[in-house]
CSV table of N, CA and C in Angstrom, one decimal:
chain,number,residue,atom,x,y,z
A,1,MET,N,-30.2,-21.1,-1.5
A,1,MET,CA,-29.5,-21.5,-0.3
A,1,MET,C,-28.1,-20.8,-0.2
A,2,LYS,N,-27.9,-20.1,0.9
A,2,LYS,CA,-26.6,-19.4,1.1
A,2,LYS,C,-25.5,-20.4,1.5
A,3,SER,N,-24.3,-20.1,1.0
A,3,SER,CA,-23.1,-20.9,1.4
A,3,SER,C,-22.7,-20.6,2.8
A,4,ALA,N,-22.3,-21.6,3.6
A,4,ALA,CA,-21.8,-21.4,4.9
A,4,ALA,C,-20.5,-20.7,4.9
A,5,LEU,N,-19.8,-20.7,3.7
A,5,LEU,CA,-18.5,-20.1,3.6
A,5,LEU,C,-18.5,-18.6,3.5
A,6,VAL,N,-19.7,-18.0,3.2
A,6,VAL,CA,-19.8,-16.5,3.0
A,6,VAL,C,-19.7,-15.8,4.4
A,7,ASP,N,-18.8,-14.9,4.6
A,7,ASP,CA,-18.6,-14.2,5.8
A,7,ASP,C,-19.8,-13.1,5.9
A,8,PRO,N,-20.5,-13.1,7.0
A,8,PRO,CA,-21.6,-12.1,7.1
A,8,PRO,C,-21.1,-10.7,7.1
A,9,VAL,N,-19.8,-10.4,7.6
A,9,VAL,CA,-19.3,-9.1,7.5
A,9,VAL,C,-19.0,-8.7,6.0
A,10,ALA,N,-18.5,-9.7,5.2
A,10,ALA,CA,-18.3,-9.4,3.8
A,10,ALA,C,-19.6,-9.1,3.1
A,11,GLU,N,-20.7,-9.8,3.5
A,11,GLU,CA,-22.0,-9.5,2.9
A,11,GLU,C,-22.4,-8.1,3.2
A,12,VAL,N,-22.2,-7.6,4.4
A,12,VAL,CA,-22.6,-6.3,4.8
A,12,VAL,C,-21.7,-5.3,4.0
A,13,LEU,N,-20.4,-5.5,3.9
A,13,LEU,CA,-19.6,-4.6,3.2
A,13,LEU,C,-20.0,-4.5,1.7
A,14,VAL,N,-20.3,-5.6,1.1
A,14,VAL,CA,-20.7,-5.6,-0.3
A,14,VAL,C,-22.0,-4.7,-0.5
A,15,GLU,N,-22.9,-4.8,0.5
A,15,GLU,CA,-24.1,-4.0,0.4
A,15,GLU,C,-23.8,-2.5,0.6
A,16,LEU,N,-22.8,-2.2,1.4
A,16,LEU,CA,-22.5,-0.8,1.7
A,16,LEU,C,-21.7,-0.1,0.6
A,17,VAL,N,-20.9,-0.9,-0.1
A,17,VAL,CA,-20.0,-0.3,-1.1
A,17,VAL,C,-20.7,-0.5,-2.5
A,18,PRO,N,-21.2,0.6,-3.1
A,18,PRO,CA,-21.8,0.5,-4.4
A,18,PRO,C,-20.8,0.1,-5.4
A,19,CYS,N,-21.2,-0.6,-6.5
A,19,CYS,CA,-20.4,-1.1,-7.6
A,19,CYS,C,-19.6,0.1,-8.2
A,20,THR,N,-20.1,1.3,-8.1
A,20,THR,CA,-19.4,2.4,-8.7
A,20,THR,C,-18.1,2.7,-8.1
A,21,HIS,N,-17.9,2.2,-6.8
A,21,HIS,CA,-16.7,2.4,-6.1
A,21,HIS,C,-15.6,1.4,-6.3
A,22,LEU,N,-15.9,0.4,-7.1
A,22,LEU,CA,-15.0,-0.7,-7.4
A,22,LEU,C,-13.7,-0.2,-8.1
A,23,ASP,N,-13.9,0.7,-9.0
A,23,ASP,CA,-12.7,1.3,-9.7
A,23,ASP,C,-11.8,2.0,-8.7
A,24,THR,N,-12.4,2.7,-7.8
A,24,THR,CA,-11.6,3.5,-6.8
A,24,THR,C,-10.9,2.5,-5.9
A,25,THR,N,-11.6,1.4,-5.5
A,25,THR,CA,-10.9,0.4,-4.6
A,25,THR,C,-9.8,-0.3,-5.4
A,26,ALA,N,-10.0,-0.6,-6.6
A,26,ALA,CA,-8.9,-1.2,-7.4
A,26,ALA,C,-7.7,-0.3,-7.5
A,27,ARG,N,-8.0,1.0,-7.7
A,27,ARG,CA,-6.9,2.0,-7.8
A,27,ARG,C,-6.1,2.0,-6.4
A,28,PHE,N,-6.9,1.9,-5.4
A,28,PHE,CA,-6.3,1.9,-4.0
A,28,PHE,C,-5.3,0.8,-3.9
A,29,PHE,N,-5.7,-0.4,-4.3
A,29,PHE,CA,-4.8,-1.5,-4.2
A,29,PHE,C,-3.6,-1.5,-5.3
A,30,ARG,N,-3.9,-0.9,-6.4
A,30,ARG,CA,-2.8,-0.7,-7.4
A,30,ARG,C,-1.6,0.1,-6.9
A,31,ALA,N,-2.0,1.1,-6.0
A,31,ALA,CA,-0.9,1.9,-5.4
A,31,ALA,C,0.1,1.1,-4.6
A,32,LEU,N,-0.4,0.0,-4.1
A,32,LEU,CA,0.5,-0.9,-3.3
A,32,LEU,C,1.1,-2.0,-4.2
A,33,ALA,N,0.8,-2.1,-5.4
A,33,ALA,CA,1.2,-3.2,-6.3
A,33,ALA,C,2.7,-3.1,-6.7
A,34,ASP,N,3.3,-2.0,-6.5
A,34,ASP,CA,4.7,-1.8,-6.8
A,34,ASP,C,5.5,-2.2,-5.6
A,35,PRO,N,6.5,-3.1,-5.7
A,35,PRO,CA,7.3,-3.5,-4.6
A,35,PRO,C,8.1,-2.4,-4.0
A,36,ASN,N,8.5,-1.4,-4.8
A,36,ASN,CA,9.2,-0.3,-4.2
A,36,ASN,C,8.3,0.6,-3.3
A,37,ARG,N,7.1,0.8,-3.8
A,37,ARG,CA,6.2,1.6,-3.0
A,37,ARG,C,5.9,0.9,-1.7
A,38,LEU,N,5.6,-0.4,-1.8
A,38,LEU,CA,5.3,-1.2,-0.6
A,38,LEU,C,6.5,-1.2,0.4
A,39,ARG,N,7.7,-1.3,-0.1
A,39,ARG,CA,9.0,-1.3,0.7
A,39,ARG,C,9.1,0.1,1.4
A,40,LEU,N,8.8,1.2,0.7
A,40,LEU,CA,8.8,2.5,1.3
A,40,LEU,C,7.8,2.7,2.3
A,41,LEU,N,6.6,2.2,2.0
A,41,LEU,CA,5.5,2.3,3.0
A,41,LEU,C,5.8,1.6,4.3
A,42,GLU,N,6.3,0.4,4.2
A,42,GLU,CA,6.6,-0.4,5.4
A,42,GLU,C,7.8,0.3,6.1
A,43,PHE,N,8.7,0.9,5.5
A,43,PHE,CA,9.8,1.6,6.1
A,43,PHE,C,9.2,2.8,6.9
A,44,ILE,N,8.3,3.6,6.3
A,44,ILE,CA,7.7,4.7,6.9
A,44,ILE,C,6.8,4.3,8.1
A,45,LEU,N,6.2,3.1,8.0
A,45,LEU,CA,5.3,2.6,9.1
A,45,LEU,C,6.1,2.5,10.4
A,46,ARG,N,7.4,2.3,10.3
A,46,ARG,CA,8.3,2.2,11.5
A,46,ARG,C,8.6,3.5,12.1
A,47,GLY,N,8.3,4.6,11.5
A,47,GLY,CA,8.6,6.0,12.0
A,47,GLY,C,8.7,7.0,10.9
A,48,GLU,N,8.6,8.3,11.3
A,48,GLU,CA,8.8,9.3,10.3
A,48,GLU,C,10.2,9.3,9.6
A,49,ARG,N,10.2,9.5,8.3
A,49,ARG,CA,11.4,9.4,7.5
A,49,ARG,C,11.6,10.6,6.6
A,50,THR,N,12.9,10.9,6.4
A,50,THR,CA,13.2,12.0,5.4
A,50,THR,C,13.3,11.3,4.0
A,51,SER,N,13.3,12.2,3.0
A,51,SER,CA,13.5,11.7,1.6
A,51,SER,C,14.8,10.9,1.5
A,52,ALA,N,15.9,11.5,2.1
A,52,ALA,CA,17.2,10.9,2.0
A,52,ALA,C,17.2,9.5,2.7
A,53,GLU,N,16.5,9.4,3.8
A,53,GLU,CA,16.5,8.1,4.5
A,53,GLU,C,15.7,7.1,3.6
A,54,CYS,N,14.7,7.5,2.9
A,54,CYS,CA,13.9,6.7,2.0
A,54,CYS,C,14.8,6.2,0.8
A,55,VAL,N,15.6,7.1,0.3
A,55,VAL,CA,16.4,6.8,-0.8
A,55,VAL,C,17.4,5.7,-0.4
A,56,GLU,N,18.1,5.9,0.8
A,56,GLU,CA,19.1,5.0,1.3
A,56,GLU,C,18.4,3.6,1.5
A,57,HIS,N,17.2,3.6,2.1
A,57,HIS,CA,16.6,2.3,2.4
A,57,HIS,C,16.1,1.6,1.1
A,58,ALA,N,15.6,2.3,0.2
A,58,ALA,CA,15.0,1.7,-1.0
A,58,ALA,C,16.1,1.2,-2.0
A,59,GLY,N,17.2,1.8,-2.0
A,59,GLY,CA,18.3,1.4,-2.9
A,59,GLY,C,18.0,1.7,-4.3
A,60,ILE,N,17.2,2.7,-4.6
A,60,ILE,CA,16.9,3.2,-5.9
A,60,ILE,C,17.2,4.7,-6.0
A,61,SER,N,17.1,5.2,-7.2
A,61,SER,CA,17.5,6.6,-7.4
A,61,SER,C,16.5,7.6,-6.7
A,62,GLN,N,17.1,8.7,-6.3
A,62,GLN,CA,16.2,9.7,-5.7
A,62,GLN,C,15.0,10.1,-6.5
A,63,PRO,N,15.1,10.3,-7.8
A,63,PRO,CA,14.0,10.7,-8.6
A,63,PRO,C,12.9,9.6,-8.5
A,64,ARG,N,13.3,8.3,-8.6
A,64,ARG,CA,12.3,7.2,-8.5
A,64,ARG,C,11.6,7.2,-7.1
A,65,VAL,N,12.4,7.4,-6.1
A,65,VAL,CA,11.8,7.4,-4.7
A,65,VAL,C,10.8,8.5,-4.6
A,66,SER,N,11.2,9.7,-5.2
A,66,SER,CA,10.2,10.9,-5.2
A,66,SER,C,8.9,10.5,-5.9
A,67,VAL,N,9.0,9.8,-7.0
A,67,VAL,CA,7.8,9.5,-7.7
A,67,VAL,C,6.9,8.5,-6.8
A,68,HIS,N,7.6,7.5,-6.2
A,68,HIS,CA,6.9,6.6,-5.4
A,68,HIS,C,6.3,7.3,-4.2
A,69,LEU,N,7.0,8.1,-3.5
A,69,LEU,CA,6.5,8.8,-2.4
A,69,LEU,C,5.4,9.7,-2.7
A,70,SER,N,5.5,10.4,-3.9
A,70,SER,CA,4.4,11.3,-4.3
A,70,SER,C,3.1,10.4,-4.5
A,71,CYS,N,3.2,9.3,-5.1
A,71,CYS,CA,2.1,8.4,-5.3
A,71,CYS,C,1.5,8.0,-3.9
A,72,LEU,N,2.3,7.6,-3.0
A,72,LEU,CA,1.8,7.2,-1.7
A,72,LEU,C,1.1,8.4,-1.0
A,73,VAL,N,1.7,9.6,-1.1
A,73,VAL,CA,1.0,10.8,-0.6
A,73,VAL,C,-0.3,11.1,-1.3
A,74,ASP,N,-0.3,11.1,-2.6
A,74,ASP,CA,-1.5,11.4,-3.4
A,74,ASP,C,-2.6,10.4,-3.0
A,75,CYS,N,-2.3,9.2,-2.8
A,75,CYS,CA,-3.3,8.1,-2.5
A,75,CYS,C,-3.7,8.1,-1.0
A,76,GLY,N,-3.1,8.9,-0.2
A,76,GLY,CA,-3.5,9.0,1.2
A,76,GLY,C,-2.8,8.0,2.2
A,77,TYR,N,-1.9,7.2,1.7
A,77,TYR,CA,-1.2,6.2,2.5
A,77,TYR,C,-0.2,7.0,3.4
A,78,VAL,N,0.4,8.0,2.9
A,78,VAL,CA,1.5,8.7,3.6
A,78,VAL,C,1.2,10.2,3.6
A,79,ALA,N,1.7,10.8,4.7
A,79,ALA,CA,1.6,12.3,4.8
A,79,ALA,C,3.0,12.9,4.7
A,80,ALA,N,3.1,14.0,4.1
A,80,ALA,CA,4.4,14.7,3.9
A,80,ALA,C,4.3,16.1,4.6
A,81,ARG,N,5.3,16.4,5.3
A,81,ARG,CA,5.4,17.8,6.0
A,81,ARG,C,6.8,18.3,5.7
A,82,ARG,N,6.8,19.6,5.5
A,82,ARG,CA,8.0,20.4,5.3
A,82,ARG,C,8.7,20.7,6.6
A,83,ASP,N,10.0,20.4,6.7
A,83,ASP,CA,10.8,20.7,7.9
A,83,ASP,C,12.0,21.4,7.4
A,84,GLY,N,11.9,22.8,7.2
A,84,GLY,CA,13.0,23.5,6.6
A,84,GLY,C,13.1,23.1,5.1
A,85,LYS,N,14.3,22.7,4.7
A,85,LYS,CA,14.5,22.2,3.3
A,85,LYS,C,14.1,20.8,3.1
A,86,LYS,N,13.8,20.1,4.2
A,86,LYS,CA,13.5,18.6,4.0
A,86,LYS,C,12.0,18.4,4.1
A,87,LEU,N,11.7,17.3,3.4
A,87,LEU,CA,10.3,16.8,3.5
A,87,LEU,C,10.4,15.5,4.4
A,88,ARG,N,9.5,15.4,5.3
A,88,ARG,CA,9.4,14.3,6.2
A,88,ARG,C,8.1,13.6,6.0
A,89,TYR,N,8.2,12.2,5.9
A,89,TYR,CA,7.1,11.4,5.6
A,89,TYR,C,6.7,10.6,6.8
A,90,SER,N,5.4,10.5,7.0
A,90,SER,CA,4.8,9.7,8.0
A,90,SER,C,3.5,9.0,7.5
A,91,VAL,N,3.0,8.1,8.3
A,91,VAL,CA,1.8,7.4,7.9
A,91,VAL,C,0.6,8.4,7.9
A,92,GLY,N,-0.1,8.4,6.8
A,92,GLY,CA,-1.2,9.3,6.6
A,92,GLY,C,-2.5,8.8,7.4
A,93,ASP,N,-2.6,7.5,7.6
A,93,ASP,CA,-3.8,7.0,8.2
A,93,ASP,C,-3.4,5.7,9.0
A,94,PRO,N,-3.6,5.7,10.3
A,94,PRO,CA,-3.1,4.5,11.1
A,94,PRO,C,-3.7,3.2,10.6
A,95,ARG,N,-4.8,3.2,9.9
A,95,ARG,CA,-5.3,1.9,9.4
A,95,ARG,C,-4.4,1.3,8.3
A,96,VAL,N,-3.5,2.0,7.8
A,96,VAL,CA,-2.6,1.5,6.8
A,96,VAL,C,-1.7,0.4,7.4
A,97,ALA,N,-1.3,0.5,8.6
A,97,ALA,CA,-0.5,-0.5,9.3
A,97,ALA,C,-1.3,-1.8,9.3
A,98,ASP,N,-2.6,-1.7,9.7
A,98,ASP,CA,-3.4,-2.9,9.7
A,98,ASP,C,-3.6,-3.6,8.4
A,99,LEU,N,-3.7,-2.7,7.4
A,99,LEU,CA,-3.8,-3.2,6.0
A,99,LEU,C,-2.6,-4.0,5.6
A,100,VAL,N,-1.4,-3.4,5.8
A,100,VAL,CA,-0.1,-4.1,5.5
A,100,VAL,C,0.0,-5.4,6.2
A,101,VAL,N,-0.3,-5.4,7.5
A,101,VAL,CA,-0.2,-6.7,8.3
A,101,VAL,C,-1.1,-7.7,7.7
A,102,LEU,N,-2.3,-7.3,7.5
A,102,LEU,CA,-3.3,-8.3,6.9
A,102,LEU,C,-2.9,-8.8,5.5
A,103,ALA,N,-2.4,-7.9,4.7
A,103,ALA,CA,-2.0,-8.3,3.3
A,103,ALA,C,-0.8,-9.2,3.4
A,104,ARG,N,0.1,-9.0,4.3
A,104,ARG,CA,1.3,-9.9,4.4
A,104,ARG,C,0.8,-11.3,4.9
A,105,ALA,N,-0.1,-11.3,5.8
A,105,ALA,CA,-0.6,-12.6,6.4
A,105,ALA,C,-1.4,-13.4,5.3
A,106,LEU,N,-2.2,-12.7,4.5
A,106,LEU,CA,-2.9,-13.3,3.4
A,106,LEU,C,-2.0,-13.8,2.3
A,107,ALA,N,-1.0,-13.0,2.0
A,107,ALA,CA,0.0,-13.4,1.0
A,107,ALA,C,0.8,-14.6,1.5
A,108,ALA,N,1.2,-14.7,2.7
A,108,ALA,CA,1.9,-15.8,3.3
A,108,ALA,C,1.0,-17.1,3.3
A,109,ASP,N,-0.2,-16.9,3.6
A,109,ASP,CA,-1.1,-18.1,3.6
A,109,ASP,C,-1.4,-18.6,2.2
A,110,ASN,N,-1.3,-17.7,1.2
A,110,ASN,CA,-1.6,-18.1,-0.1
A,110,ASN,C,-0.4,-18.1,-1.0
A,111,ALA,N,0.8,-18.2,-0.5
A,111,ALA,CA,2.1,-18.0,-1.2
A,111,ALA,C,2.2,-19.0,-2.4
A,112,LYS,N,1.8,-20.2,-2.2
A,112,LYS,CA,1.9,-21.2,-3.3
A,112,LYS,C,1.0,-20.9,-4.4
A,113,ALA,N,-0.3,-20.5,-4.1
A,113,ALA,CA,-1.2,-20.2,-5.1
A,113,ALA,C,-0.8,-18.9,-5.9
A,114,LEU,N,-0.3,-17.9,-5.2
A,114,LEU,CA,0.1,-16.7,-5.8
A,114,LEU,C,1.3,-16.9,-6.7
A,115,ALA,N,2.2,-17.8,-6.3
A,115,ALA,CA,3.4,-18.1,-7.1
A,115,ALA,C,3.0,-18.8,-8.4
A,116,CYS,N,1.9,-19.6,-8.4
A,116,CYS,CA,1.5,-20.3,-9.6
A,116,CYS,C,0.5,-19.5,-10.5
A,117,CYS,N,0.0,-18.4,-10.0
A,117,CYS,CA,-1.0,-17.6,-10.7
A,117,CYS,C,-0.3,-17.0,-12.0
A,118,GLU,N,-0.8,-17.4,-13.1
A,118,GLU,CA,-0.3,-16.9,-14.4
A,118,GLU,C,-0.9,-15.6,-14.8
A,119,ARG,N,-2.0,-15.2,-14.2
A,119,ARG,CA,-2.7,-14.0,-14.6
A,119,ARG,C,-2.1,-12.7,-14.0
A,120,ILE,N,-1.2,-12.9,-13.0
A,120,ILE,CA,-0.6,-11.7,-12.4
A,120,ILE,C,0.9,-11.8,-12.8
A,121,PRO,N,1.4,-10.8,-13.5
A,121,PRO,CA,2.8,-10.9,-14.0
A,121,PRO,C,3.7,-10.7,-12.8
A,122,PRO,N,4.9,-11.3,-12.8
A,122,PRO,CA,5.9,-11.1,-11.7
A,122,PRO,C,6.3,-9.7,-11.6
A,123,ALA,N,6.7,-9.3,-10.4
A,123,ALA,CA,7.2,-7.9,-10.3
A,123,ALA,C,8.5,-7.7,-11.1
A,124,GLU,N,8.6,-6.5,-11.6
A,124,GLU,CA,9.8,-6.1,-12.4
A,124,GLU,C,11.0,-5.8,-11.6
């Protein structure tokens, strides 16, 4: 007997995504697990940004921002384009905005449970 709580869309997605892709999906989410990367991504979602703007916004060193931006670019969240000597960053895929909005809503709805979860270490 099927549970009434199982979403039919989720059932279809589970059937479409082979188990071999679970590692890729987990890596996809780990790219957003760092608060600095998430802060940068949300900043870039508001409009194209230069590296200098990202450094100023993030409040961390330029080399650390570069590492985080490179990760976001490599993972497909952000696109980089050269403009003279500057690199400009923009959203690589418009679905990223939907993902961030959904993640924030889910986190807000589950804030108490997330705060009590001992299996996920706090952000550094």
